Amino acid sequence: DVKVTQSSRYLVKRTGEKVFLECVQDMDHENMFWYRQDPGLGLRLIYFSYDVKMKEKGDIPEGYSVSREKKERFSLILESASTNQTSMYLCASSQTGSLSPPTLALVEQYFGPGTRLTVT
Amino acid sequence: GESVGLHLPTLSVQEGDNSIINCAYSNSASDYFIWYKQESGKGPQFIIDIRSNMDKRQGQRVTVLLNKTVKHLSLQIAATQPGDSAVYFCAEIGGTSYGKLTFGQGTILTVHP
């Protein structure tokens, strides 16, 4: 079974702190994603990566950055946490589709359990 | 912009009944649709998917129907069980949304014993 793990289930940080959220997947997936989930807004894509050292902005990248130094690990960084970044953060991974040209996301994404971040 | 939405935010059913959860999408170029189930305290879990060249796909107790004419997706759960209680999301991929899943708001399904 695919396993996607996230470093913390619950995290409380102060405004202005630098926050690192770590995600690791064990299935050698090429693609990794970071989402945030908020009531009434559903899941929104922050950043994704389709290869080591590659990253693409999602729908709401402002205030976030990411790092993918190894294939299995994708980190989300809040440079200076703010209260409006209080949310549930979900990491996901997927293989690349087998169609030609490769279509990144025409395959299932596997999600981690989430990190509930509170910024006070 | 492109969006995927749900008609009903909550659905309550009795154990043993069939459940139908609906989803509307606006991107006519969507290629692929997924239903996810999210239980409390967990990340979304894949239930079933369907590609745009199909109009129906069946899994174990679940069926997804796709009506591209009206851009509508539904998830049918047969003989709903208390363990089916969760939030259900539809998601779509395709067209210009390279690499991106667009999620609906979610429907809360509550199954009463």
PDB file of C-alpha atoms in Angstrom:
ATOM      1  CA  ASP A   1       0.000   0.000   0.000  1.00  0.00           C
ATOM      2  CA  VAL A   2       1.049   3.539  -0.689  1.00  0.00           C
ATOM      3  CA  LYS A   3       2.010   5.371   2.417  1.00  0.00           C
ATOM      4  CA  VAL A   4       2.194   9.128   2.670  1.00  0.00           C
ATOM      5  CA  THR A   5       3.294  10.422   6.042  1.00  0.00           C
ATOM      6  CA  GLN A   6       3.382  13.907   7.417  1.00  0.00           C
ATOM      7  CA  SER A   7       5.740  14.970  10.166  1.00  0.00           C
ATOM      8  CA  SER A   8       3.147  16.289  12.596  1.00  0.00           C
ATOM      9  CA  ARG A   9      -0.572  15.785  13.145  1.00  0.00           C
ATOM     10  CA  TYR A  10      -0.939  18.968  15.186  1.00  0.00           C
ATOM     11  CA  LEU A  11       1.259  22.041  15.274  1.00  0.00           C
ATOM     12  CA  VAL A  12       0.925  25.362  17.090  1.00  0.00           C
ATOM     13  CA  LYS A  13       3.147  28.239  16.021  1.00  0.00           C
ATOM     14  CA  ARG A  14       3.348  31.951  16.727  1.00  0.00           C
ATOM     15  CA  THR A  15       2.865  34.704  14.191  1.00  0.00           C
ATOM     16  CA  GLY A  16       6.117  35.450  12.383  1.00  0.00           C
ATOM     17  CA  GLU A  17       7.705  32.053  12.997  1.00  0.00           C
ATOM     18  CA  LYS A  18       9.168  30.036  10.169  1.00  0.00           C
ATOM     19  CA  VAL A  19       7.301  26.757   9.851  1.00  0.00           C
ATOM     20  CA  PHE A  20       8.347  23.576   8.098  1.00  0.00           C
ATOM     21  CA  LEU A  21       5.849  20.874   7.189  1.00  0.00           C
ATOM     22  CA  GLU A  22       7.390  17.649   5.973  1.00  0.00           C
ATOM     23  CA  CYS A  23       5.874  14.970   3.776  1.00  0.00           C
ATOM     24  CA  VAL A  24       7.363  11.623   2.847  1.00  0.00           C
ATOM     25  CA  GLN A  25       6.012   8.994   0.460  1.00  0.00           C
ATOM     26  CA  ASP A  26       7.323   5.467   0.106  1.00  0.00           C
ATOM     27  CA  MET A  27       6.088   4.486  -3.360  1.00  0.00           C
ATOM     28  CA  ASP A  28       8.658   6.191  -5.553  1.00  0.00           C
ATOM     29  CA  HIS A  29       6.018   8.565  -6.937  1.00  0.00           C
ATOM     30  CA  GLU A  30       7.208  11.316  -9.218  1.00  0.00           C
ATOM     31  CA  ASN A  31       4.587  13.860  -8.233  1.00  0.00           C
ATOM     32  CA  MET A  32       3.896  15.414  -4.883  1.00  0.00           C
ATOM     33  CA  PHE A  33       1.364  18.057  -3.843  1.00  0.00           C
ATOM     34  CA  TRP A  34       0.561  20.335  -0.946  1.00  0.00           C
ATOM     35  CA  TYR A  35      -3.028  21.407  -0.271  1.00  0.00           C
ATOM     36  CA  ARG A  36      -4.754  23.326   2.447  1.00  0.00           C
ATOM     37  CA  GLN A  37      -8.254  22.469   3.530  1.00  0.00           C
ATOM     38  CA  ASP A  38     -10.592  25.021   5.054  1.00  0.00           C
ATOM     39  CA  PRO A  39     -14.293  24.788   5.909  1.00  0.00           C
ATOM     40  CA  GLY A  40     -16.424  26.011   3.041  1.00  0.00           C
ATOM     41  CA  LEU A  41     -13.444  26.279   0.703  1.00  0.00           C
ATOM     42  CA  GLY A  42     -12.579  22.630   0.199  1.00  0.00           C
ATOM     43  CA  LEU A  43      -9.068  21.600  -0.774  1.00  0.00           C
ATOM     44  CA  ARG A  44      -6.923  24.184  -2.503  1.00  0.00           C
ATOM     45  CA  LEU A  45      -3.607  23.453  -4.164  1.00  0.00           C
ATOM     46  CA  ILE A  46      -0.644  25.414  -2.826  1.00  0.00           C
ATOM     47  CA  TYR A  47       2.295  23.936  -4.740  1.00  0.00           C
ATOM     48  CA  PHE A  48       3.171  20.756  -6.544  1.00  0.00           C
ATOM     49  CA  SER A  49       6.309  19.089  -7.792  1.00  0.00           C
ATOM     50  CA  TYR A  50       6.679  16.665 -10.671  1.00  0.00           C
ATOM     51  CA  ASP A  51      10.345  15.886 -10.151  1.00  0.00           C
ATOM     52  CA  VAL A  52      13.201  16.418  -7.764  1.00  0.00           C
ATOM     53  CA  LYS A  53      14.096  20.113  -7.513  1.00  0.00           C
ATOM     54  CA  MET A  54      11.090  21.013  -9.686  1.00  0.00           C
ATOM     55  CA  LYS A  55       8.125  22.947  -8.372  1.00  0.00           C
ATOM     56  CA  GLU A  56       5.034  24.609  -9.754  1.00  0.00           C
ATOM     57  CA  LYS A  57       2.676  27.087  -8.150  1.00  0.00           C
ATOM     58  CA  GLY A  58      -0.799  25.957  -7.429  1.00  0.00           C
ATOM     59  CA  ASP A  59      -3.821  28.151  -6.877  1.00  0.00           C
ATOM     60  CA  ILE A  60      -2.748  29.810  -3.623  1.00  0.00           C
ATOM     61  CA  PRO A  61       1.075  29.909  -3.397  1.00  0.00           C
ATOM     62  CA  GLU A  62       1.355  33.289  -1.674  1.00  0.00           C
ATOM     63  CA  GLY A  63       3.062  33.085   1.685  1.00  0.00           C
ATOM     64  CA  TYR A  64       4.413  29.601   1.021  1.00  0.00           C
ATOM     65  CA  SER A  65       7.460  28.011  -0.529  1.00  0.00           C
ATOM     66  CA  VAL A  66       8.433  24.391  -1.103  1.00  0.00           C
ATOM     67  CA  SER A  67      11.508  22.238  -1.342  1.00  0.00           C
ATOM     68  CA  ARG A  68      12.008  18.893  -3.065  1.00  0.00           C
ATOM     69  CA  GLU A  69      15.618  17.805  -2.644  1.00  0.00           C
ATOM     70  CA  LYS A  70      14.814  14.084  -2.671  1.00  0.00           C
ATOM     71  CA  LYS A  71      12.176  12.203  -4.595  1.00  0.00           C
ATOM     72  CA  GLU A  72      10.422  10.880  -1.528  1.00  0.00           C
ATOM     73  CA  ARG A  73      10.272  14.133   0.423  1.00  0.00           C
ATOM     74  CA  PHE A  74       8.360  17.351  -0.217  1.00  0.00           C
ATOM     75  CA  SER A  75       8.521  20.175   2.292  1.00  0.00           C
ATOM     76  CA  LEU A  76       6.156  23.100   2.675  1.00  0.00           C
ATOM     77  CA  ILE A  77       7.636  26.229   4.235  1.00  0.00           C
ATOM     78  CA  LEU A  78       5.812  29.147   5.759  1.00  0.00           C
ATOM     79  CA  GLU A  79       8.483  31.847   5.802  1.00  0.00           C
ATOM     80  CA  SER A  80       6.630  34.016   8.317  1.00  0.00           C
ATOM     81  CA  ALA A  81       3.507  32.378   9.657  1.00  0.00           C
ATOM     82  CA  SER A  82       0.348  34.432   9.865  1.00  0.00           C
ATOM     83  CA  THR A  83      -2.980  33.739  11.525  1.00  0.00           C
ATOM     84  CA  ASN A  84      -4.702  33.343   8.151  1.00  0.00           C
ATOM     85  CA  GLN A  85      -2.479  30.335   7.540  1.00  0.00           C
ATOM     86  CA  THR A  86      -4.213  28.431  10.311  1.00  0.00           C
ATOM     87  CA  SER A  87      -5.558  25.440   8.438  1.00  0.00           C
ATOM     88  CA  MET A  88      -5.367  21.724   7.759  1.00  0.00           C
ATOM     89  CA  TYR A  89      -2.470  20.963   5.424  1.00  0.00           C
ATOM     90  CA  LEU A  90      -2.602  17.850   3.283  1.00  0.00           C
ATOM     91  CA  CYS A  91       0.204  16.296   1.295  1.00  0.00           C
ATOM     92  CA  ALA A  92      -0.423  13.954  -1.626  1.00  0.00           C
ATOM     93  CA  SER A  93       1.600  11.972  -4.131  1.00  0.00           C
ATOM     94  CA  SER A  94       0.931  10.289  -7.440  1.00  0.00           C
ATOM     95  CA  GLN A  95       2.612   8.505 -10.294  1.00  0.00           C
ATOM     96  CA  THR A  96       2.788  10.139 -13.676  1.00  0.00           C
ATOM     97  CA  GLY A  97       0.148   8.948 -16.108  1.00  0.00           C
ATOM     98  CA  SER A  98       1.196   6.570 -18.828  1.00  0.00           C
ATOM     99  CA  LEU A  99      -0.297   8.551 -21.676  1.00  0.00           C
ATOM    100  CA  SER A 100       1.879  10.323 -24.195  1.00  0.00           C
ATOM    101  CA  PRO A 101       2.626  13.145 -23.744  1.00  0.00           C
ATOM    102  CA  PRO A 102       2.756  12.456 -20.011  1.00  0.00           C
ATOM    103  CA  THR A 103      -0.198  13.897 -18.220  1.00  0.00           C
ATOM    104  CA  LEU A 104       0.745  14.693 -14.721  1.00  0.00           C
ATOM    105  CA  ALA A 105      -2.429  14.189 -12.864  1.00  0.00           C
ATOM    106  CA  LEU A 106      -4.592  11.684 -14.759  1.00  0.00           C
ATOM    107  CA  VAL A 107      -3.966   9.257 -11.978  1.00  0.00           C
ATOM    108  CA  GLU A 108      -5.071   8.936  -8.419  1.00  0.00           C
ATOM    109  CA  GLN A 109      -3.448  11.049  -5.751  1.00  0.00           C
ATOM    110  CA  TYR A 110      -2.717   9.413  -2.404  1.00  0.00           C
ATOM    111  CA  PHE A 111      -3.087  11.644   0.619  1.00  0.00           C
ATOM    112  CA  GLY A 112      -1.351  11.812   3.965  1.00  0.00           C
ATOM    113  CA  PRO A 113      -3.296  12.183   7.241  1.00  0.00           C
ATOM    114  CA  GLY A 114      -2.889  15.941   7.359  1.00  0.00           C
ATOM    115  CA  THR A 115      -1.284  18.447   9.706  1.00  0.00           C
ATOM    116  CA  ARG A 116      -3.548  20.786  11.598  1.00  0.00           C
ATOM    117  CA  LEU A 117      -1.592  24.022  11.979  1.00  0.00           C
ATOM    118  CA  THR A 118      -2.696  26.744  14.342  1.00  0.00           C
ATOM    119  CA  VAL A 119      -0.945  30.106  14.164  1.00  0.00           C
ATOM    120  CA  THR A 120      -1.535  32.303  17.200  1.00  0.00           C
TER     121      THR A 120
ATOM    122  CA  GLY B   1     -12.950  30.365 -13.253  1.00  0.00           C
ATOM    123  CA  GLU B   2     -13.180  26.615 -13.373  1.00  0.00           C
ATOM    124  CA  SER B   3     -14.944  25.066 -10.460  1.00  0.00           C
ATOM    125  CA  VAL B   4     -16.429  21.878  -9.209  1.00  0.00           C
ATOM    126  CA  GLY B   5     -19.364  22.123  -6.866  1.00  0.00           C
ATOM    127  CA  LEU B   6     -21.817  19.999  -4.955  1.00  0.00           C
ATOM    128  CA  HIS B   7     -25.572  20.432  -4.883  1.00  0.00           C
ATOM    129  CA  LEU B   8     -26.123  19.259  -1.297  1.00  0.00           C
ATOM    130  CA  PRO B   9     -23.727  19.953   1.528  1.00  0.00           C
ATOM    131  CA  THR B  10     -25.270  17.339   3.841  1.00  0.00           C
ATOM    132  CA  LEU B  11     -27.032  14.035   3.356  1.00  0.00           C
ATOM    133  CA  SER B  12     -28.567  11.872   6.073  1.00  0.00           C
ATOM    134  CA  VAL B  13     -29.689   8.330   5.336  1.00  0.00           C
ATOM    135  CA  GLN B  14     -30.718   5.225   7.204  1.00  0.00           C
ATOM    136  CA  GLU B  15     -28.451   2.210   7.296  1.00  0.00           C
ATOM    137  CA  GLY B  16     -29.251  -0.037   4.352  1.00  0.00           C
ATOM    138  CA  ASP B  17     -30.577   2.743   2.142  1.00  0.00           C
ATOM    139  CA  ASN B  18     -28.893   3.743  -1.084  1.00  0.00           C
ATOM    140  CA  SER B  19     -27.136   7.117  -1.100  1.00  0.00           C
ATOM    141  CA  ILE B  20     -26.612   9.452  -4.014  1.00  0.00           C
ATOM    142  CA  ILE B  21     -24.142  12.305  -3.819  1.00  0.00           C
ATOM    143  CA  ASN B  22     -24.112  14.810  -6.650  1.00  0.00           C
ATOM    144  CA  CYS B  23     -21.456  17.052  -8.120  1.00  0.00           C
ATOM    145  CA  ALA B  24     -21.514  19.683 -10.858  1.00  0.00           C
ATOM    146  CA  TYR B  25     -18.431  20.773 -12.730  1.00  0.00           C
ATOM    147  CA  SER B  26     -17.873  23.693 -15.048  1.00  0.00           C
ATOM    148  CA  ASN B  27     -14.766  22.742 -17.043  1.00  0.00           C
ATOM    149  CA  SER B  28     -16.047  20.998 -20.157  1.00  0.00           C
ATOM    150  CA  ALA B  29     -12.462  19.970 -20.984  1.00  0.00           C
ATOM    151  CA  SER B  30     -12.146  17.837 -17.853  1.00  0.00           C
ATOM    152  CA  ASP B  31     -10.687  14.429 -18.642  1.00  0.00           C
ATOM    153  CA  TYR B  32     -10.856  12.575 -15.412  1.00  0.00           C
ATOM    154  CA  PHE B  33     -12.970  12.594 -12.299  1.00  0.00           C
ATOM    155  CA  ILE B  34     -12.351  11.114  -8.884  1.00  0.00           C
ATOM    156  CA  TRP B  35     -14.468  10.618  -5.810  1.00  0.00           C
ATOM    157  CA  TYR B  36     -12.696  10.800  -2.466  1.00  0.00           C
ATOM    158  CA  LYS B  37     -13.930   9.897   0.993  1.00  0.00           C
ATOM    159  CA  GLN B  38     -12.571  11.727   4.005  1.00  0.00           C
ATOM    160  CA  GLU B  39     -13.232  10.417   7.471  1.00  0.00           C
ATOM    161  CA  SER B  40     -12.759  12.590  10.503  1.00  0.00           C
ATOM    162  CA  GLY B  41      -9.087  13.138  11.275  1.00  0.00           C
ATOM    163  CA  LYS B  42      -7.857  11.483   8.111  1.00  0.00           C
ATOM    164  CA  GLY B  43      -6.740  12.532   4.667  1.00  0.00           C
ATOM    165  CA  PRO B  44      -8.964  11.909   1.638  1.00  0.00           C
ATOM    166  CA  GLN B  45      -9.056   8.338   0.372  1.00  0.00           C
ATOM    167  CA  PHE B  46      -9.701   7.338  -3.207  1.00  0.00           C
ATOM    168  CA  ILE B  47     -13.056   5.646  -3.811  1.00  0.00           C
ATOM    169  CA  ILE B  48     -13.554   5.445  -7.542  1.00  0.00           C
ATOM    170  CA  ASP B  49     -12.609   7.279 -10.713  1.00  0.00           C
ATOM    171  CA  ILE B  50     -14.021   7.695 -14.179  1.00  0.00           C
ATOM    172  CA  ARG B  51     -12.568   9.004 -17.410  1.00  0.00           C
ATOM    173  CA  SER B  52     -14.435  11.314 -19.709  1.00  0.00           C
ATOM    174  CA  ASN B  53     -14.872   8.611 -22.367  1.00  0.00           C
ATOM    175  CA  MET B  54     -17.114   6.657 -19.994  1.00  0.00           C
ATOM    176  CA  ASP B  55     -20.517   7.418 -18.534  1.00  0.00           C
ATOM    177  CA  LYS B  56     -20.650   4.795 -15.807  1.00  0.00           C
ATOM    178  CA  ARG B  57     -18.223   2.866 -13.687  1.00  0.00           C
ATOM    179  CA  GLN B  58     -18.944   0.420 -10.901  1.00  0.00           C
ATOM    180  CA  GLY B  59     -16.922  -0.597  -7.908  1.00  0.00           C
ATOM    181  CA  GLN B  60     -17.732  -2.499  -4.794  1.00  0.00           C
ATOM    182  CA  ARG B  61     -21.051  -1.010  -3.593  1.00  0.00           C
ATOM    183  CA  VAL B  62     -20.255   2.231  -5.406  1.00  0.00           C
ATOM    184  CA  THR B  63     -21.172   3.482  -8.851  1.00  0.00           C
ATOM    185  CA  VAL B  64     -20.102   6.711 -10.476  1.00  0.00           C
ATOM    186  CA  LEU B  65     -22.195   8.225 -13.245  1.00  0.00           C
ATOM    187  CA  LEU B  66     -20.939  10.930 -15.563  1.00  0.00           C
ATOM    188  CA  ASN B  67     -23.220  13.082 -17.669  1.00  0.00           C
ATOM    189  CA  LYS B  68     -21.024  15.252 -19.829  1.00  0.00           C
ATOM    190  CA  THR B  69     -23.986  16.940 -21.491  1.00  0.00           C
ATOM    191  CA  VAL B  70     -24.982  18.672 -18.282  1.00  0.00           C
ATOM    192  CA  LYS B  71     -21.536  18.426 -16.636  1.00  0.00           C
ATOM    193  CA  HIS B  72     -22.786  16.390 -13.748  1.00  0.00           C
ATOM    194  CA  LEU B  73     -21.194  13.622 -11.726  1.00  0.00           C
ATOM    195  CA  SER B  74     -22.808  11.425  -9.102  1.00  0.00           C
ATOM    196  CA  LEU B  75     -21.680   8.821  -6.616  1.00  0.00           C
ATOM    197  CA  GLN B  76     -24.118   6.095  -5.677  1.00  0.00           C
ATOM    198  CA  ILE B  77     -23.475   4.004  -2.589  1.00  0.00           C
ATOM    199  CA  ALA B  78     -25.561   0.870  -2.265  1.00  0.00           C
ATOM    200  CA  ALA B  79     -26.713  -0.455   1.092  1.00  0.00           C
ATOM    201  CA  THR B  80     -25.122   2.410   2.979  1.00  0.00           C
ATOM    202  CA  GLN B  81     -23.432   1.455   6.236  1.00  0.00           C
ATOM    203  CA  PRO B  82     -22.489   3.521   9.297  1.00  0.00           C
ATOM    204  CA  GLY B  83     -18.851   3.201   8.216  1.00  0.00           C
ATOM    205  CA  ASP B  84     -19.725   5.152   5.087  1.00  0.00           C
ATOM    206  CA  SER B  85     -20.309   8.274   7.190  1.00  0.00           C
ATOM    207  CA  ALA B  86     -17.734  10.780   5.995  1.00  0.00           C
ATOM    208  CA  VAL B  87     -17.238  13.804   3.788  1.00  0.00           C
ATOM    209  CA  TYR B  88     -17.256  12.963   0.097  1.00  0.00           C
ATOM    210  CA  PHE B  89     -15.426  15.097  -2.450  1.00  0.00           C
ATOM    211  CA  CYS B  90     -15.537  15.014  -6.180  1.00  0.00           C
ATOM    212  CA  ALA B  91     -12.466  16.218  -8.044  1.00  0.00           C
ATOM    213  CA  GLU B  92     -11.690  16.830 -11.675  1.00  0.00           C
ATOM    214  CA  ILE B  93      -8.572  17.079 -13.780  1.00  0.00           C
ATOM    215  CA  GLY B  94      -8.050  18.049 -17.330  1.00  0.00           C
ATOM    216  CA  GLY B  95      -8.100  20.722 -19.924  1.00  0.00           C
ATOM    217  CA  THR B  96      -5.717  23.459 -18.999  1.00  0.00           C
ATOM    218  CA  SER B  97      -5.496  22.393 -15.356  1.00  0.00           C
ATOM    219  CA  TYR B  98      -2.263  20.524 -15.890  1.00  0.00           C
ATOM    220  CA  GLY B  99      -1.184  18.821 -12.748  1.00  0.00           C
ATOM    221  CA  LYS B 100      -4.088  20.086 -10.709  1.00  0.00           C
ATOM    222  CA  LEU B 101      -7.023  18.429  -9.080  1.00  0.00           C
ATOM    223  CA  THR B 102      -9.943  20.806  -8.627  1.00  0.00           C
ATOM    224  CA  PHE B 103     -12.032  19.739  -5.659  1.00  0.00           C
ATOM    225  CA  GLY B 104     -15.668  20.327  -4.903  1.00  0.00           C
ATOM    226  CA  GLN B 105     -16.789  21.630  -1.537  1.00  0.00           C
ATOM    227  CA  GLY B 106     -17.663  18.246  -0.120  1.00  0.00           C
ATOM    228  CA  THR B 107     -20.874  16.568   1.062  1.00  0.00           C
ATOM    229  CA  ILE B 108     -21.252  15.304   4.583  1.00  0.00           C
ATOM    230  CA  LEU B 109     -22.894  11.893   4.561  1.00  0.00           C
ATOM    231  CA  THR B 110     -24.354  10.711   7.849  1.00  0.00           C
ATOM    232  CA  VAL B 111     -25.661   7.176   8.104  1.00  0.00           C
ATOM    233  CA  HIS B 112     -28.035   6.453  10.971  1.00  0.00           C
ATOM    234  CA  PRO B 113     -28.195   2.903  12.355  1.00  0.00           C
TER     235      PRO B 113
END
